[in-house]
Short mmCIF file of N, CA and C in Angstrom, two decimals:
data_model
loop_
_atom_site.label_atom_id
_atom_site.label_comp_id
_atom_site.label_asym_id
_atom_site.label_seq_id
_atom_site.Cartn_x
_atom_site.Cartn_y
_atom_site.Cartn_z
N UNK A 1 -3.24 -14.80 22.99
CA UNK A 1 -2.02 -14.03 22.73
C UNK A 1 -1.60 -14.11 21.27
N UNK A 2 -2.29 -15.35 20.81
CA UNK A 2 -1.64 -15.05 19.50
C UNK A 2 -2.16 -14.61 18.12
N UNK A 3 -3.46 -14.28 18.69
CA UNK A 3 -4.31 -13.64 17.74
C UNK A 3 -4.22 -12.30 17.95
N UNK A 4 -3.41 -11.51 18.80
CA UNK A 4 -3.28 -10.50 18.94
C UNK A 4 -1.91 -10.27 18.28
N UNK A 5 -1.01 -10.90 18.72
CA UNK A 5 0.67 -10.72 17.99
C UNK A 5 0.26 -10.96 16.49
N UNK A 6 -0.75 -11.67 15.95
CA UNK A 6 -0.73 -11.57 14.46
C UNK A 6 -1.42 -9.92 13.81
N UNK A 7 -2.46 -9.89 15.30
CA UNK A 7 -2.89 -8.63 14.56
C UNK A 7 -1.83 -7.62 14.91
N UNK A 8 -0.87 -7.39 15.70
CA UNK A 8 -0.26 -6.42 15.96
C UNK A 8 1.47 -6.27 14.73
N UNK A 9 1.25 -7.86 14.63
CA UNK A 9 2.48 -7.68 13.20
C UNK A 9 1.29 -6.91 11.94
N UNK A 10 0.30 -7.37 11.24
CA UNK A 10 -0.33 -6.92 10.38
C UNK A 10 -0.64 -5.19 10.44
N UNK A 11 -1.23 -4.92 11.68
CA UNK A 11 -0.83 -3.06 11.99
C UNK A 11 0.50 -2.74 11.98
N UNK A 12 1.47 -3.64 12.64
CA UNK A 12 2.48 -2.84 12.28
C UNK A 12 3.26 -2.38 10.87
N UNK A 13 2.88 -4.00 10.24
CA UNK A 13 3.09 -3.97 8.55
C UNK A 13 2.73 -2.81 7.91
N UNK A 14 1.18 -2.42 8.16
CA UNK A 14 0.07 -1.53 7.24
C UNK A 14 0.99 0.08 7.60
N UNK A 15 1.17 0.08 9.10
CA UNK A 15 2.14 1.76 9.05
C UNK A 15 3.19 1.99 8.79
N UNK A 16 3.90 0.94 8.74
CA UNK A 16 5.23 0.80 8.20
C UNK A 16 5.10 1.20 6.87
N UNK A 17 4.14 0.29 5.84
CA UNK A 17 3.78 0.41 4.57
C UNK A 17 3.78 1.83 4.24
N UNK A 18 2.77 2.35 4.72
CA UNK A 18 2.39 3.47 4.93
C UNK A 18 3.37 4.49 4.59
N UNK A 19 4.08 4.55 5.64
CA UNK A 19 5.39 5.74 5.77
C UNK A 19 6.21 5.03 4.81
N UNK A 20 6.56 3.99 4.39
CA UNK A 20 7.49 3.51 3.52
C UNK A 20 7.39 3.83 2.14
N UNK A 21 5.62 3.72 1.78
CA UNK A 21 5.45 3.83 0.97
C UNK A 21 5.34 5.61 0.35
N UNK A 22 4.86 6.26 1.40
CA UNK A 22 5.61 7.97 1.11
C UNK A 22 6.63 7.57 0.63
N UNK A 23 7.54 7.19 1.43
CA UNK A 23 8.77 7.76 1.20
C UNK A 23 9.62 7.16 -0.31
N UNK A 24 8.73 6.41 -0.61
CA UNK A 24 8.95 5.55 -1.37
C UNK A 24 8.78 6.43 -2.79
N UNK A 25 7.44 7.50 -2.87
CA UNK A 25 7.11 8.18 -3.89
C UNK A 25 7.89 9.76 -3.87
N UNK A 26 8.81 10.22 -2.91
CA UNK A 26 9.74 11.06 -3.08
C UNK A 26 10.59 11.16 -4.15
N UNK A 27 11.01 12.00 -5.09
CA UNK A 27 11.44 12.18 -6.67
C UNK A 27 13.00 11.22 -6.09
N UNK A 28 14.10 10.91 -5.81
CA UNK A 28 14.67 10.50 -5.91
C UNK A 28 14.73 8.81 -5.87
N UNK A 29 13.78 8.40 -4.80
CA UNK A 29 13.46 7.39 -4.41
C UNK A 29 12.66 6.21 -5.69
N UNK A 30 11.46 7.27 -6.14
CA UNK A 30 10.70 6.71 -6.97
C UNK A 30 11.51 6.82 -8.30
N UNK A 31 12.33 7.78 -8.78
CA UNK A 31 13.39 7.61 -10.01
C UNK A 31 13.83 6.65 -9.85
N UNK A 32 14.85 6.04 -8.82
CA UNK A 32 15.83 4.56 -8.50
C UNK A 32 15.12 3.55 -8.06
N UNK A 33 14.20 3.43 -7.37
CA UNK A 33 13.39 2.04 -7.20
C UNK A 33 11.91 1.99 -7.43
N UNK A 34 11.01 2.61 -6.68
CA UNK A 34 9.89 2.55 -7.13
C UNK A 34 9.32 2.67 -8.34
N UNK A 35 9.72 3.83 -9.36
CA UNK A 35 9.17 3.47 -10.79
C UNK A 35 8.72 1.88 -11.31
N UNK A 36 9.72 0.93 -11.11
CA UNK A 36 9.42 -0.15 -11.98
C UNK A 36 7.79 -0.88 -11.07
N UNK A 37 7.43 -0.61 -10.52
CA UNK A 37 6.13 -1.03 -9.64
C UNK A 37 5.31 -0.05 -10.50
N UNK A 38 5.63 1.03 -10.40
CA UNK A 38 4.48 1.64 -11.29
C UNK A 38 4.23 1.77 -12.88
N UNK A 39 5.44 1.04 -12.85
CA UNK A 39 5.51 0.87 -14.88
C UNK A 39 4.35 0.40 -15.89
N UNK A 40 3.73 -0.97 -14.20
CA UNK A 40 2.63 -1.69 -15.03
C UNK A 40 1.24 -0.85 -15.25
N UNK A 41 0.72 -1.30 -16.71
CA UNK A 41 -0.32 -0.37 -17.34
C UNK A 41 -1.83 -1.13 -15.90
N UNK A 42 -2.04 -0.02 -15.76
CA UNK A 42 -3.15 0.37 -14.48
C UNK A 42 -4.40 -0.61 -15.01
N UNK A 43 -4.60 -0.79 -16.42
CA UNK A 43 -5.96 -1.52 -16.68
C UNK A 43 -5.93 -2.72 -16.83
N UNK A 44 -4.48 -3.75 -17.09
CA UNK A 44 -4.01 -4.35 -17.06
C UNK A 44 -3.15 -5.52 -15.82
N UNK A 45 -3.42 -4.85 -14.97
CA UNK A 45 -3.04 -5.09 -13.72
C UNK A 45 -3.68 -6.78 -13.26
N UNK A 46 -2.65 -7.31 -12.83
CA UNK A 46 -3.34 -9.04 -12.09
C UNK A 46 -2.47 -8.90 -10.57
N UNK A 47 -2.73 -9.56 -10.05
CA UNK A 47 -2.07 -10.26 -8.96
C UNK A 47 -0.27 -10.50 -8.62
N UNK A 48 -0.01 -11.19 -9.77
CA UNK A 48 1.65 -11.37 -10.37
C UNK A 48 2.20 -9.95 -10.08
N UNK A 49 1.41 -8.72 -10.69
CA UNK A 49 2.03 -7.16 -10.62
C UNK A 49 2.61 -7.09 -9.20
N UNK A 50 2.18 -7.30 -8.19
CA UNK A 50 2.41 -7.16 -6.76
C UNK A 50 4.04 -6.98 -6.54
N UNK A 51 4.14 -7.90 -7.22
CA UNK A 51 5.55 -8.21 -6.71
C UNK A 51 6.70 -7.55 -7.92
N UNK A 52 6.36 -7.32 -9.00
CA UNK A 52 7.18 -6.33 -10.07
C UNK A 52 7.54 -5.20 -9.56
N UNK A 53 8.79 -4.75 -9.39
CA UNK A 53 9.83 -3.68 -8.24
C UNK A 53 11.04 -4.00 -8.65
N UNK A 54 11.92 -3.06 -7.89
CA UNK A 54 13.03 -3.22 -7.54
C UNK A 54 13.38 -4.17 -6.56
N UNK A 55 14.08 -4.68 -6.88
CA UNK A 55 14.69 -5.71 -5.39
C UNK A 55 15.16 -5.30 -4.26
N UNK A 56 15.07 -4.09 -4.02
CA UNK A 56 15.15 -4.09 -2.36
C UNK A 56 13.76 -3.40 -1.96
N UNK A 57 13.03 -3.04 -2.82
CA UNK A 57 11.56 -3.02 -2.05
C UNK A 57 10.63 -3.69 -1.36
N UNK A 58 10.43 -4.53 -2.12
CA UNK A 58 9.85 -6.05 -0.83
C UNK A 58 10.61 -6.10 0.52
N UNK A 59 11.52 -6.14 0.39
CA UNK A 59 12.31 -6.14 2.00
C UNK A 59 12.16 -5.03 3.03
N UNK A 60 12.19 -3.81 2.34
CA UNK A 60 12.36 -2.72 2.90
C UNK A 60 10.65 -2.27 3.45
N UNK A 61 9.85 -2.46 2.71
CA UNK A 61 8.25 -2.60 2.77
C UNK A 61 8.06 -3.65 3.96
N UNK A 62 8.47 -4.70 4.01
CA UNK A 62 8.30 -5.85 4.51
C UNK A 62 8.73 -5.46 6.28
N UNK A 63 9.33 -5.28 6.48
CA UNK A 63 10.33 -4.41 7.55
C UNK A 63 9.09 -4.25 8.53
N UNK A 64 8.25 -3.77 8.31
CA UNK A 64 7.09 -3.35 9.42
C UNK A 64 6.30 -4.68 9.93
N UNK A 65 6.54 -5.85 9.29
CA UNK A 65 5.53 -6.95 9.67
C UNK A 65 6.64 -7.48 10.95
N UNK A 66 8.15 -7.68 11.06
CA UNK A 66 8.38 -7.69 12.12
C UNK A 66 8.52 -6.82 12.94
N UNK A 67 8.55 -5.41 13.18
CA UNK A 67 8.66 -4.72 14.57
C UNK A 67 7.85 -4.60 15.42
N UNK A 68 6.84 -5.12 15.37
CA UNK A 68 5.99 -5.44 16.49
C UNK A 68 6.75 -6.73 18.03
N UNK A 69 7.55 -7.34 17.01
CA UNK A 69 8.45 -8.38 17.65
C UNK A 69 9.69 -7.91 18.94
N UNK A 70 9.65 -6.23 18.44
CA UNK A 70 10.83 -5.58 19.29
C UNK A 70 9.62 -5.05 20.53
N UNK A 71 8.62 -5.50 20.81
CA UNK A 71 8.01 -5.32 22.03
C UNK A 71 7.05 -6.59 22.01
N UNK A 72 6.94 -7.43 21.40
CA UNK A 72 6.13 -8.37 21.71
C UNK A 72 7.29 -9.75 21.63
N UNK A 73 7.06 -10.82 22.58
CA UNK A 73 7.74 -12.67 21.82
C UNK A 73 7.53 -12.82 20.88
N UNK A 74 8.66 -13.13 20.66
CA UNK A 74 8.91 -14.03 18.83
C UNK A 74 7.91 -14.85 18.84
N UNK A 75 7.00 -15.10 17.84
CA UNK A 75 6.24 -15.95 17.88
C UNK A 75 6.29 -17.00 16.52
N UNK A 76 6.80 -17.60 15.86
CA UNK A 76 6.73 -18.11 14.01
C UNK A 76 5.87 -18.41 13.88
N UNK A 77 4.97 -18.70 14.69
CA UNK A 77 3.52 -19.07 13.30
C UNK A 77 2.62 -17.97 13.47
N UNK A 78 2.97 -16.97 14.50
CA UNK A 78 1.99 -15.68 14.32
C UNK A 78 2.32 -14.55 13.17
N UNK A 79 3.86 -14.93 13.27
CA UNK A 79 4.71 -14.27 11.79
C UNK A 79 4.29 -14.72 10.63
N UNK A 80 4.51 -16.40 10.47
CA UNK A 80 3.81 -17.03 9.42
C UNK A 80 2.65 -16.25 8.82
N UNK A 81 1.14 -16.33 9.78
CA UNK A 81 -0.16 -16.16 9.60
C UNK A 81 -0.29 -14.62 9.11
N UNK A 82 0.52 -13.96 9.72
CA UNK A 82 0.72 -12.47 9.38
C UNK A 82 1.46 -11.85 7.96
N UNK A 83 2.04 -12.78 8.23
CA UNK A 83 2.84 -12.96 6.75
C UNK A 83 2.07 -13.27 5.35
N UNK A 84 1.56 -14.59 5.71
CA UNK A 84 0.32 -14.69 4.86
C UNK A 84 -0.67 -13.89 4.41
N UNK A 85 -1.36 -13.24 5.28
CA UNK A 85 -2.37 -12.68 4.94
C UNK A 85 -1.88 -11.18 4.07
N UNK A 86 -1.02 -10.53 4.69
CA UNK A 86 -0.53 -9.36 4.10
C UNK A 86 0.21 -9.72 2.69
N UNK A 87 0.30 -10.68 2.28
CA UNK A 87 0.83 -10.80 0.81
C UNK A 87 -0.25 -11.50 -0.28
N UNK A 88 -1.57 -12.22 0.35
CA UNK A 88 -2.21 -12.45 -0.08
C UNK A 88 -3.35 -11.16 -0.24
N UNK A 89 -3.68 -10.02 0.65
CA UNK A 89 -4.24 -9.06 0.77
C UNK A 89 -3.95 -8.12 -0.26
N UNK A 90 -2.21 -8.38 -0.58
CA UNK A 90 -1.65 -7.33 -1.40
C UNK A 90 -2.01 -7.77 -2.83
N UNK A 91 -1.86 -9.16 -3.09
CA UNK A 91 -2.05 -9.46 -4.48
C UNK A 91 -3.62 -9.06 -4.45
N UNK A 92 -4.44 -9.32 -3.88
CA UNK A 92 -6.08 -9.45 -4.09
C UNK A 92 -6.15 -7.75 -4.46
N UNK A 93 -5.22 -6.72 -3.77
CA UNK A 93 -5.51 -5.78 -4.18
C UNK A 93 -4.65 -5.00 -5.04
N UNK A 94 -4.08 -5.61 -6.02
CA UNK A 94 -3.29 -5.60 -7.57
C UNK A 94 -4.41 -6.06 -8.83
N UNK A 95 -5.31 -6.67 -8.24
CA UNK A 95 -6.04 -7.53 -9.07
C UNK A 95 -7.49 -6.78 -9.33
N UNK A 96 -7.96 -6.56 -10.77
CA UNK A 96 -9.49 -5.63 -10.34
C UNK A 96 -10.37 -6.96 -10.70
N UNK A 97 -9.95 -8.18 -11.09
CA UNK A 97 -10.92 -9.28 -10.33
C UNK A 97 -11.10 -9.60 -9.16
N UNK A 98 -10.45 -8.90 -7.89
CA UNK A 98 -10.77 -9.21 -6.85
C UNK A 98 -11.55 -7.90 -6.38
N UNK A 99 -11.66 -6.82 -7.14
CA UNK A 99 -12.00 -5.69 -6.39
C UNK A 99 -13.54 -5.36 -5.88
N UNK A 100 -14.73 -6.50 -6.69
CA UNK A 100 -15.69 -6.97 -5.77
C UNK A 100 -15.72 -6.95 -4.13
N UNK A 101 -14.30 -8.06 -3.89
CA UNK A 101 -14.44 -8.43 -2.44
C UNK A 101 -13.58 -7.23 -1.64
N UNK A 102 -12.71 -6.48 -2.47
CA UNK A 102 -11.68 -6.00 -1.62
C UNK A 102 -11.46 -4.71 -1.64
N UNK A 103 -12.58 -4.21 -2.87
CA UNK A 103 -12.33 -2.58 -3.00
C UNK A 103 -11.50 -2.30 -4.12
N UNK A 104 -11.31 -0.83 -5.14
CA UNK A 104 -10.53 -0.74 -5.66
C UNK A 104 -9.05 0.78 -5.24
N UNK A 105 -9.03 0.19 -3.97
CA UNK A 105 -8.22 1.63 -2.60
C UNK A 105 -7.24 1.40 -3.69
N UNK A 106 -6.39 0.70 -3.59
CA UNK A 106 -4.95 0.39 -3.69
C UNK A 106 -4.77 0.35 -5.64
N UNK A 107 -6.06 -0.34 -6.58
CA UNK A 107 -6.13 0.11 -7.68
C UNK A 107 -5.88 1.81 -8.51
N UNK A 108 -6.82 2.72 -7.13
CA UNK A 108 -6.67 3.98 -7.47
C UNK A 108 -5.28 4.58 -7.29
N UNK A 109 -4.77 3.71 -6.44
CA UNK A 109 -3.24 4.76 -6.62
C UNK A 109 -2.43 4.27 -7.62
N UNK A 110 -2.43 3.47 -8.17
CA UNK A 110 -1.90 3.18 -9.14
C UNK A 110 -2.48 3.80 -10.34
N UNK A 111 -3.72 4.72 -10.24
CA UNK A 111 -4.34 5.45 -11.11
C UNK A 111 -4.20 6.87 -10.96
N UNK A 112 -3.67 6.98 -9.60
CA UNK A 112 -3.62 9.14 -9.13
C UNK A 112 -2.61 8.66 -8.04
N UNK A 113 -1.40 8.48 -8.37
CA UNK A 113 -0.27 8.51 -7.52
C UNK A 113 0.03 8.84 -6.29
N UNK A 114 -0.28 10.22 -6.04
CA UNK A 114 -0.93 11.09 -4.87
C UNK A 114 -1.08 10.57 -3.99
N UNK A 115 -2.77 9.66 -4.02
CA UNK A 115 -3.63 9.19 -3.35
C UNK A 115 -3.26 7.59 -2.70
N UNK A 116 -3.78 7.10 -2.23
CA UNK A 116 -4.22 5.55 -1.83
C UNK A 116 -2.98 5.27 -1.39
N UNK A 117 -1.97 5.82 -0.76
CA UNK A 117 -0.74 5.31 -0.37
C UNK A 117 -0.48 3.79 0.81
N UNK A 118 -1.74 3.87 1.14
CA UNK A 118 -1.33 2.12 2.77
C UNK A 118 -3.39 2.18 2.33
N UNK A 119 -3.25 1.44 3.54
CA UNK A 119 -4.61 1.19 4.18
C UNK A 119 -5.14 2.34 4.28
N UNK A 120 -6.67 1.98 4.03
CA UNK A 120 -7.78 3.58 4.06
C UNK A 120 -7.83 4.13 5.04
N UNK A 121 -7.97 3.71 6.43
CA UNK A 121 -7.73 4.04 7.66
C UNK A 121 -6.75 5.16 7.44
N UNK A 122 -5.53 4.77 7.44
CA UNK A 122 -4.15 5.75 7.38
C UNK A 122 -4.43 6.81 6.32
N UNK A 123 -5.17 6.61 5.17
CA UNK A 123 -5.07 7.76 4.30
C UNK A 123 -6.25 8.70 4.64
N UNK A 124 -7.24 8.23 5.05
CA UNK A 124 -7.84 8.85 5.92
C UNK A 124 -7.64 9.77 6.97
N UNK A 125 -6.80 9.05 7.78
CA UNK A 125 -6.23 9.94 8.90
C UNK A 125 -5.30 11.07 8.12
N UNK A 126 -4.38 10.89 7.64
CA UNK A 126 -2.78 11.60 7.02
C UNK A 126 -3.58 12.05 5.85
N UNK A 127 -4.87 11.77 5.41
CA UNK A 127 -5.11 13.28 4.43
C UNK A 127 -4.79 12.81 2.69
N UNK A 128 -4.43 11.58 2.68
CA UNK A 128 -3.84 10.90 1.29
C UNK A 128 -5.07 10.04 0.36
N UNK A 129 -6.28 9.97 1.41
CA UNK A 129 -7.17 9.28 0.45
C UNK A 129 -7.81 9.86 -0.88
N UNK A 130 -7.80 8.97 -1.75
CA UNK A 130 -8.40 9.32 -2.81
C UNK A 130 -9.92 10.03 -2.45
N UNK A 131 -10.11 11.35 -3.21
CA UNK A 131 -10.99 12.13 -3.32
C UNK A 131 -12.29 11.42 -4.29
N UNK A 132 -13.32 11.41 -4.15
CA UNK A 132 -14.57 11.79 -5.21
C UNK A 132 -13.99 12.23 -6.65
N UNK A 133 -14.37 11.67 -7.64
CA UNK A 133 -14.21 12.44 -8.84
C UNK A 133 -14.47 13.74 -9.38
N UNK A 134 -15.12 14.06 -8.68
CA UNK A 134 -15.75 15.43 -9.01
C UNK A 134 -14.69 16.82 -8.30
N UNK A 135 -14.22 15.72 -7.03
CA UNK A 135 -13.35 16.64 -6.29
C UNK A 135 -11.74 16.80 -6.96
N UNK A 136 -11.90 15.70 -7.87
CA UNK A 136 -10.25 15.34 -8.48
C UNK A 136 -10.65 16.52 -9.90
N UNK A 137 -11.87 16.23 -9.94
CA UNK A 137 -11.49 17.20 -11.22
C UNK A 137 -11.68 19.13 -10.87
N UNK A 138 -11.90 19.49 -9.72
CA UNK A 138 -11.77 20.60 -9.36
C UNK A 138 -10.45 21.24 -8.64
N UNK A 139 -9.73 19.58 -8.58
CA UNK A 139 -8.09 19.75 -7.81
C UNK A 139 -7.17 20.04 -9.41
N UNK A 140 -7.87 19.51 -10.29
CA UNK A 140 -7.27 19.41 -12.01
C UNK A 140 -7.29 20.64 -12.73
N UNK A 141 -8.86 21.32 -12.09
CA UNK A 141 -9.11 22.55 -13.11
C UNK A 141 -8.55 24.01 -12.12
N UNK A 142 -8.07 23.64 -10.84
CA UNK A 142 -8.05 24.85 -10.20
C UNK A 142 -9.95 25.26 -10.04
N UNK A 143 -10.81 24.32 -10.25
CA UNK A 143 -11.96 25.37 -10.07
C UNK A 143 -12.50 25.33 -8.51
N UNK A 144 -13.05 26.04 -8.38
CA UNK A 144 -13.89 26.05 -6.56
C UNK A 144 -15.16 26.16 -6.80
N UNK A 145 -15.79 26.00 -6.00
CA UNK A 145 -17.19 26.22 -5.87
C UNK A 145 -17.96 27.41 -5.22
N UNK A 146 -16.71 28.39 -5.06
CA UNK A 146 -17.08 30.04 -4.15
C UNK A 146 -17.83 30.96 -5.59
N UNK A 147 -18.37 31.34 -4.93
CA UNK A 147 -19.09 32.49 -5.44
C UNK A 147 -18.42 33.90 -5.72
#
């Protein structure tokens, strides 16, 4: 049971993220809080960045790691473990020394705004994943490939 309540806080975290994080890049939203997350220079980026925001973003982001709790028992050390991993996951993917082990998903949106909004899964599904380069630069030039 409790390897499931950790995985079911961590999914719930990642869609929460997800939709939070849309909503997060909406022109009013991202003017008053989100900008300062994206202030930091993209090539420059460590681990520490993770957490550079506004102060009610962490909380408000955070929000999805417990509602799994409003249908599952409180559990604290499945919260703990869940907790853990999703903030250690987040720094590893702030960091392009970790992007060996972890990919660079979450690097690219901090490179094409647009794109890489949660987990690949979700941007996948909802249509938000970062494209091929070749495809970004035919979304850039207006060009197609029709005859």
């Amino acid at each position: 049971m409790y390897g499931f309540t950790v995985l079911s806080c961590i999914v719930g975290y990642d869609i929460w993220f997800y939709f939070s994080h849309i909503l997060l890049h909406q022109p009013f939203l991202y003017k008053t809080i989100h900008h300062f997350h994206h202030d930091i220079s993209y090539p420059t980026m460590t681990f520490m960045d993770t957490y550079v925001g506004h102060w009610a973003e962490g909380p408000f982001q955070g929000l999805g790691l417990i509602l799994p709790f409003v249908f599952l028992p409180w559990n604290p050390y499945s919260c703990l473990v869940a907790l853990v991993f999703v903030n250690v996951r987040g720094m590893m993917r702030h960091d392009h020394r970790c992007s060996w082990l972890i990919g660079k998903h979450h690097l690219l949106h901090h490179k094409h705004p647009r794109y890489n909004s949660g987990e690949k899964w979700l941007d996948s599904l909802f249509g938000t994943l970062c494209k091929p380069m070749s495809s970004l630069i035919h979304i850039i030039t207006n060009e197609t490939n029709d005859v």
